[in-house]
Amino acid sequence: MAIKIGILGYGNLGRGIECAIKQNDDVELAGVFTRRDPSTVKIMTEGVKVYSVDDAPKMKDEIDVMILCGGSATDLPKQTPEYVKYFNVIDSFDTHAKIPEHFAAVDAAAKANGNVGIISVGWDPGMFSLNRLYANAILSDGKDYTFWGKGVSQGHSDAIRRIDGVKDAKQYTVPVDSALKAVRNGENPELTTRQKHTRECYVVAEEGADKARIENEIKTMPNYFSDYDTTVNFISEEELKANHSGIPHGGFVIRCGKTGWNGENSHIIEYSLKLDSNPEFTSSVLIAYARAAYRMSKEGQSGCKTVFDVAPAYLSKLSGEELRKNLL
Ligand code: NDP
């Protein structure tokens, strides 16, 4: 019997989950839940209904795992501790500094209600975190490097859009090639923020806007751009739509380490992602962890978990026997 999945929040990730369910025959979509008027939210899967979030608790016996697709800034800190009272849940909470407090809130509610909540699932946090852990556990004498991109940063694009005279904008984070090369050569470089990434901005200015001022405001914006080499390209609205409407991303997690009595041998572990669609890839990770949450809950486990707490075999649709035969 397929695992019944609910989607709560229907944005980029919500749509990505629908696509991932289509590719996995051990899961099926049981319902989509939104805070908006359900009649205004059109989904792709035929025969599945869109409900108001207010109806979710009533459907607790019809859904095995609820995937929470709200935003990390304000939605998930409220939604995950709330909905784990009724369901096993998965979220993609990515505010790294606040993960410990989010974990504590979800853990208390999950344990009180006997459900499993797996938080901060995706690629970073998520698959990148897992690969950092594996590499650190193996090469204890070493150094970690994470590079992001080339990819769209939603937060930086939003920050540009808030500047007076800007109609629309897209920002790409780009790893610096020479820094990547030095790391891969095992040179163990000390890299500043500026030496690791550059920022490329594509901006549509309003008619008559002062482009020089806009460019200066972007390049000097503290926290977002002032610590980076930033290029600003002014383009037309049509160009932005034609060439910059995707949501690609990716990056590299690299650990360089030494072994041997005198540290004479070097090793490099690298995990890399090149994603055409950040939300569709993230959703595929979320589905694998939904499978794990279902299995862990069936075994009687409860409480909050992260990717660190989930054994790899729980992620696969193959049985332990099939895994040992085919993948070992
Ligand atoms: P969106 O902004 O597309 O969606 C967030 C929420 O906004 C939805 O759940 C939806 O809730 C609401 N919403 C969406 N579209 C509309 C609309 N047209 N009108 C009104 N409300 C709308 O965010 P994403 O799906 O792109 O990302 C969600 C979170 O996932 C991000 O905040 C990010 O933190 C996280 N993430 C994590 C990753 C990781 O690697 N860990 C990677 C990628 C993303 P409702 O239906 O209830 O209105």
XYZ file of C-alpha atoms and ligand atoms in Angstrom:
376
model
C 0.000 0.000 0.000
C 1.324 3.396 -0.970
C 2.334 5.920 1.700
C -0.291 8.703 1.813
C 1.326 12.131 1.509
C -0.216 15.519 2.290
C 1.251 18.796 1.005
C 0.761 21.816 3.266
C 1.539 25.079 1.463
C 1.470 25.182 -2.318
C 4.369 27.249 -3.692
C 7.505 26.105 -5.554
C 8.169 23.204 -3.164
C 4.522 22.149 -3.115
C 4.556 21.821 -6.915
C 7.911 20.008 -6.727
C 6.440 17.453 -4.290
C 3.628 16.710 -6.729
C 6.205 15.982 -9.468
C 8.278 13.778 -7.117
C 5.188 11.771 -6.095
C 4.507 11.115 -9.796
C 7.968 9.499 -10.077
C 7.662 7.247 -7.013
C 5.043 4.500 -6.974
C 5.329 3.795 -3.240
C 3.811 7.197 -2.374
C 0.502 8.822 -3.317
C -0.928 12.308 -2.894
C -3.860 12.366 -0.438
C -4.518 16.123 -0.342
C -3.102 19.631 -0.646
C -3.689 22.178 2.145
C -3.440 25.942 1.791
C -4.008 29.087 3.839
C -5.509 30.722 0.753
C -9.045 30.157 -0.576
C -8.724 26.514 -1.774
C -10.816 27.226 -4.886
C -8.084 29.610 -6.129
C -5.264 27.036 -5.863
C -4.962 24.819 -8.954
C -2.896 21.649 -8.618
C -1.670 19.217 -11.304
C -2.769 15.830 -9.903
C -6.201 14.753 -11.102
C -8.734 13.504 -8.561
C -6.990 15.069 -5.543
C -8.628 17.905 -3.594
C -7.269 21.179 -2.245
C -8.407 21.860 1.338
C -8.137 24.743 3.751
C -5.400 24.271 6.374
C -8.231 24.482 8.931
C -9.451 21.065 7.721
C -6.053 19.384 8.142
C -6.436 18.175 11.781
C -9.713 16.414 10.856
C -7.812 14.366 8.254
C -5.149 13.064 10.579
C -6.082 9.427 9.949
C -6.052 9.835 6.150
C -2.459 11.066 5.814
C 0.693 9.157 6.767
C 3.159 12.029 6.313
C 2.432 15.749 5.899
C 5.140 17.610 3.969
C 5.297 21.222 5.124
C 6.190 23.497 2.207
C 5.928 26.919 3.874
C 8.719 29.478 3.973
C 11.495 29.236 6.565
C 11.340 32.861 7.711
C 7.889 32.965 9.291
C 5.795 29.917 8.236
C 7.753 26.861 9.406
C 8.657 28.087 12.941
C 4.879 28.089 13.585
C 3.650 25.348 11.234
C 6.034 22.493 12.082
C 5.449 22.444 15.906
C 1.700 22.868 15.218
C 1.152 20.150 12.588
C 3.436 17.554 14.195
C 0.681 17.325 16.835
C -1.491 15.593 14.216
C 0.888 14.102 11.642
C 4.345 12.775 10.971
C 5.881 15.799 9.245
C 8.868 16.792 7.101
C 10.080 20.354 6.622
C 12.933 22.100 4.782
C 13.694 24.748 7.449
C 16.875 26.442 6.250
C 17.618 29.235 8.736
C 20.821 27.508 9.914
C 21.340 29.603 13.067
C 17.829 28.839 14.340
C 17.838 25.063 13.775
C 18.537 24.227 17.482
C 15.517 26.200 18.744
C 13.292 24.870 15.917
C 14.406 21.328 16.810
C 13.488 21.851 20.483
C 10.004 23.181 19.672
C 9.242 20.364 17.206
C 10.706 17.690 19.496
C 8.466 18.641 22.444
C 5.284 18.621 20.335
C 6.247 15.457 18.424
C 7.016 13.465 21.586
C 3.845 14.661 23.335
C 1.790 13.348 20.423
C 3.770 10.249 19.405
C 4.704 11.516 15.928
C 7.961 11.821 13.967
C 9.073 15.229 12.638
C 12.129 15.373 10.378
C 13.320 18.968 10.005
C 15.769 20.858 7.761
C 15.576 18.338 4.922
C 16.755 19.412 1.456
C 20.236 20.019 0.076
C 21.595 22.758 2.362
C 20.696 21.988 5.045
C 20.196 18.370 4.087
C 22.411 16.449 1.674
C 25.282 18.944 2.129
C 25.064 18.568 5.933
C 25.140 14.790 5.636
C 28.186 14.889 3.375
C 29.977 17.309 5.732
C 29.299 14.847 8.574
C 30.521 11.776 6.650
C 33.687 13.587 5.512
C 34.451 14.922 9.021
C 33.918 11.527 10.635
C 36.338 9.911 8.185
C 39.044 12.578 7.763
C 39.360 13.919 11.299
C 42.538 15.871 10.432
C 41.264 18.136 7.682
C 39.472 21.243 6.516
C 35.924 21.804 5.164
C 34.936 23.951 2.223
C 31.417 24.667 0.968
C 30.845 26.565 -2.279
C 27.365 27.503 -3.491
C 26.249 28.031 -7.062
C 26.045 28.919 -9.708
C 22.547 29.552 -8.510
C 19.750 31.960 -7.753
C 19.599 33.411 -4.265
C 15.991 34.356 -3.548
C 17.006 36.487 -0.538
C 19.546 38.541 -2.502
C 17.135 38.959 -5.443
C 14.482 40.242 -3.005
C 16.975 42.657 -1.436
C 17.676 44.230 -4.867
C 13.952 44.453 -5.647
C 13.450 46.578 -2.527
C 15.768 49.325 -3.884
C 13.984 52.423 -5.135
C 13.775 52.432 -8.967
C 14.140 48.638 -9.366
C 11.298 46.875 -11.146
C 12.617 43.311 -10.977
C 15.910 41.486 -10.363
C 17.666 38.114 -10.220
C 20.882 37.455 -8.320
C 23.270 34.570 -8.956
C 25.862 33.382 -6.461
C 28.929 32.106 -8.340
C 31.885 30.170 -6.894
C 35.302 31.618 -7.785
C 37.046 29.148 -10.111
C 40.591 29.757 -8.828
C 39.461 29.130 -5.215
C 37.744 25.878 -6.208
C 40.859 24.780 -8.094
C 43.155 25.529 -5.109
C 40.906 23.492 -2.814
C 40.770 20.570 -5.249
C 44.573 20.673 -5.548
C 44.782 20.057 -1.805
C 46.432 23.444 -1.170
C 44.252 23.990 1.961
C 43.869 27.731 1.240
C 42.534 30.220 3.808
C 39.739 31.911 1.851
C 37.919 35.135 2.682
C 34.244 35.605 1.779
C 35.308 37.695 -1.238
C 37.718 35.021 -2.483
C 35.098 32.237 -2.452
C 32.066 33.671 -4.280
C 31.099 36.497 -6.609
C 27.605 37.911 -7.061
C 26.045 38.541 -10.488
C 22.959 40.736 -10.594
C 20.492 41.163 -13.472
C 18.341 44.208 -12.857
C 15.314 45.702 -14.640
C 15.221 49.409 -13.780
C 12.080 51.534 -13.847
C 11.932 54.061 -16.654
C 14.027 57.156 -15.887
C 15.605 55.568 -12.792
C 19.175 56.561 -11.904
C 21.107 53.396 -12.801
C 24.408 54.582 -11.325
C 22.712 55.122 -7.933
C 21.028 51.707 -8.090
C 24.320 50.005 -8.938
C 26.059 51.782 -6.067
C 23.275 50.908 -3.604
C 23.548 47.226 -4.570
C 27.336 47.039 -4.387
C 27.546 48.761 -0.999
C 24.612 46.947 0.671
C 25.934 45.575 3.981
C 25.633 41.812 4.673
C 24.293 41.118 1.178
C 26.846 42.548 -1.286
C 29.517 44.752 0.310
C 31.773 41.773 1.165
C 31.694 40.409 -2.405
C 32.870 41.374 -5.875
C 29.504 42.175 -7.415
C 28.621 42.828 -11.047
C 25.398 44.602 -11.970
C 23.866 44.148 -15.433
C 20.859 46.236 -16.425
C 18.595 44.320 -18.808
C 15.069 44.589 -20.218
C 12.049 42.925 -18.663
C 11.800 40.621 -21.714
C 15.425 39.528 -21.324
C 14.910 38.776 -17.630
C 11.879 36.636 -18.477
C 13.586 34.839 -21.373
C 16.995 34.148 -19.804
C 16.591 34.308 -16.037
C 13.229 32.778 -15.106
C 14.550 29.407 -13.897
C 15.540 28.532 -10.321
C 18.842 26.692 -10.814
C 21.282 26.083 -7.970
C 23.941 23.717 -6.705
C 27.349 23.720 -5.133
C 30.243 21.732 -3.728
C 31.059 20.291 -0.310
C 34.751 19.447 -0.138
C 36.920 18.160 2.707
C 40.691 17.890 2.360
C 42.389 15.741 4.972
C 45.581 13.956 5.849
C 46.377 10.444 7.093
C 49.582 8.560 7.891
C 51.897 8.701 10.928
C 53.262 12.099 9.866
C 50.235 13.185 7.839
C 52.125 12.356 4.650
C 49.109 11.307 2.555
C 46.352 13.674 1.399
C 42.746 12.824 0.574
C 39.941 14.861 -0.931
C 36.241 14.056 -0.549
C 33.914 16.007 -2.835
C 30.128 16.032 -3.184
C 28.691 18.252 -5.879
C 25.224 19.218 -7.081
C 24.241 20.928 -10.313
C 20.508 21.547 -10.192
C 18.278 22.856 -12.976
C 15.519 23.359 -10.427
C 16.296 23.956 -6.760
C 12.689 23.341 -5.565
C 12.190 20.171 -7.641
C 15.437 18.653 -6.348
C 14.658 19.701 -2.756
C 11.218 18.092 -3.107
C 12.788 14.829 -4.261
C 14.887 14.795 -1.079
C 11.770 15.551 0.985
C 9.939 12.537 -0.498
C 12.824 10.189 0.364
C 12.699 11.448 3.971
C 8.887 11.141 4.051
C 9.406 7.438 3.366
C 11.827 7.329 6.314
C 9.435 9.187 8.642
C 6.688 6.699 7.793
C 8.909 3.704 8.535
C 10.322 5.192 11.754
C 6.826 6.019 12.969
C 5.620 2.460 12.180
C 8.491 1.193 14.355
C 7.158 3.260 17.248
C 9.721 6.069 17.141
C 8.683 9.641 17.910
C 10.270 13.073 18.332
C 12.194 15.469 16.152
C 14.944 14.160 13.856
C 17.344 15.687 11.354
C 19.060 14.031 8.396
C 21.786 12.980 10.874
C 19.357 10.709 12.716
C 17.958 8.795 9.742
C 19.730 5.600 8.678
C 20.264 5.495 4.871
C 18.239 2.298 4.345
C 15.049 4.082 5.510
C 15.298 6.421 2.486
C 15.139 3.768 -0.190
C 12.036 2.120 -1.524
C 14.023 -1.109 -1.793
C 13.928 -3.601 1.077
C 17.037 -4.322 3.162
C 17.463 -7.598 1.285
C 17.248 -5.896 -2.126
C 19.660 -3.176 -1.028
C 22.248 -5.692 0.168
C 21.968 -7.589 -3.125
C 22.011 -4.631 -5.530
C 23.793 -1.695 -3.952
C 26.420 -3.168 -1.632
P 7.294 29.818 -1.942
O 7.414 31.272 -1.623
O 7.074 29.402 -3.359
O 6.090 29.209 -1.062
C 5.986 29.408 0.331
C 4.517 29.494 0.738
O 3.944 30.685 0.212
C 3.674 28.354 0.170
O 3.721 27.238 1.019
C 2.289 28.981 0.059
O 1.492 28.710 1.221
C 2.578 30.468 -0.079
N 2.368 30.858 -1.504
C 2.950 30.347 -2.586
N 2.483 30.904 -3.723
C 1.597 31.811 -3.344
C 0.782 32.736 -4.045
N 0.763 32.789 -5.391
N -0.010 33.559 -3.316
C 0.015 33.507 -1.987
N 0.747 32.655 -1.273
C 1.536 31.802 -1.929
O 8.586 29.127 -1.317
P 9.348 27.818 -1.849
O 8.366 26.714 -2.016
O 10.221 28.189 -2.985
O 10.319 27.496 -0.615
C 9.831 27.230 0.693
C 10.995 27.174 1.677
O 11.814 26.058 1.402
C 11.943 28.379 1.575
O 11.566 29.348 2.523
C 13.285 27.806 1.894
O 13.631 28.209 3.191
C 13.092 26.303 1.900
N 14.101 25.637 1.048
C 15.027 24.831 1.647
C 15.998 24.194 0.912
C 16.986 23.296 1.575
O 17.931 22.867 0.911
N 16.838 22.945 2.838
C 16.101 24.399 -0.540
C 15.029 25.204 -1.098
C 14.090 25.817 -0.318
P -0.117 28.644 1.123
O -0.478 27.648 0.052
O -0.536 28.205 2.476
O -0.557 30.024 0.775
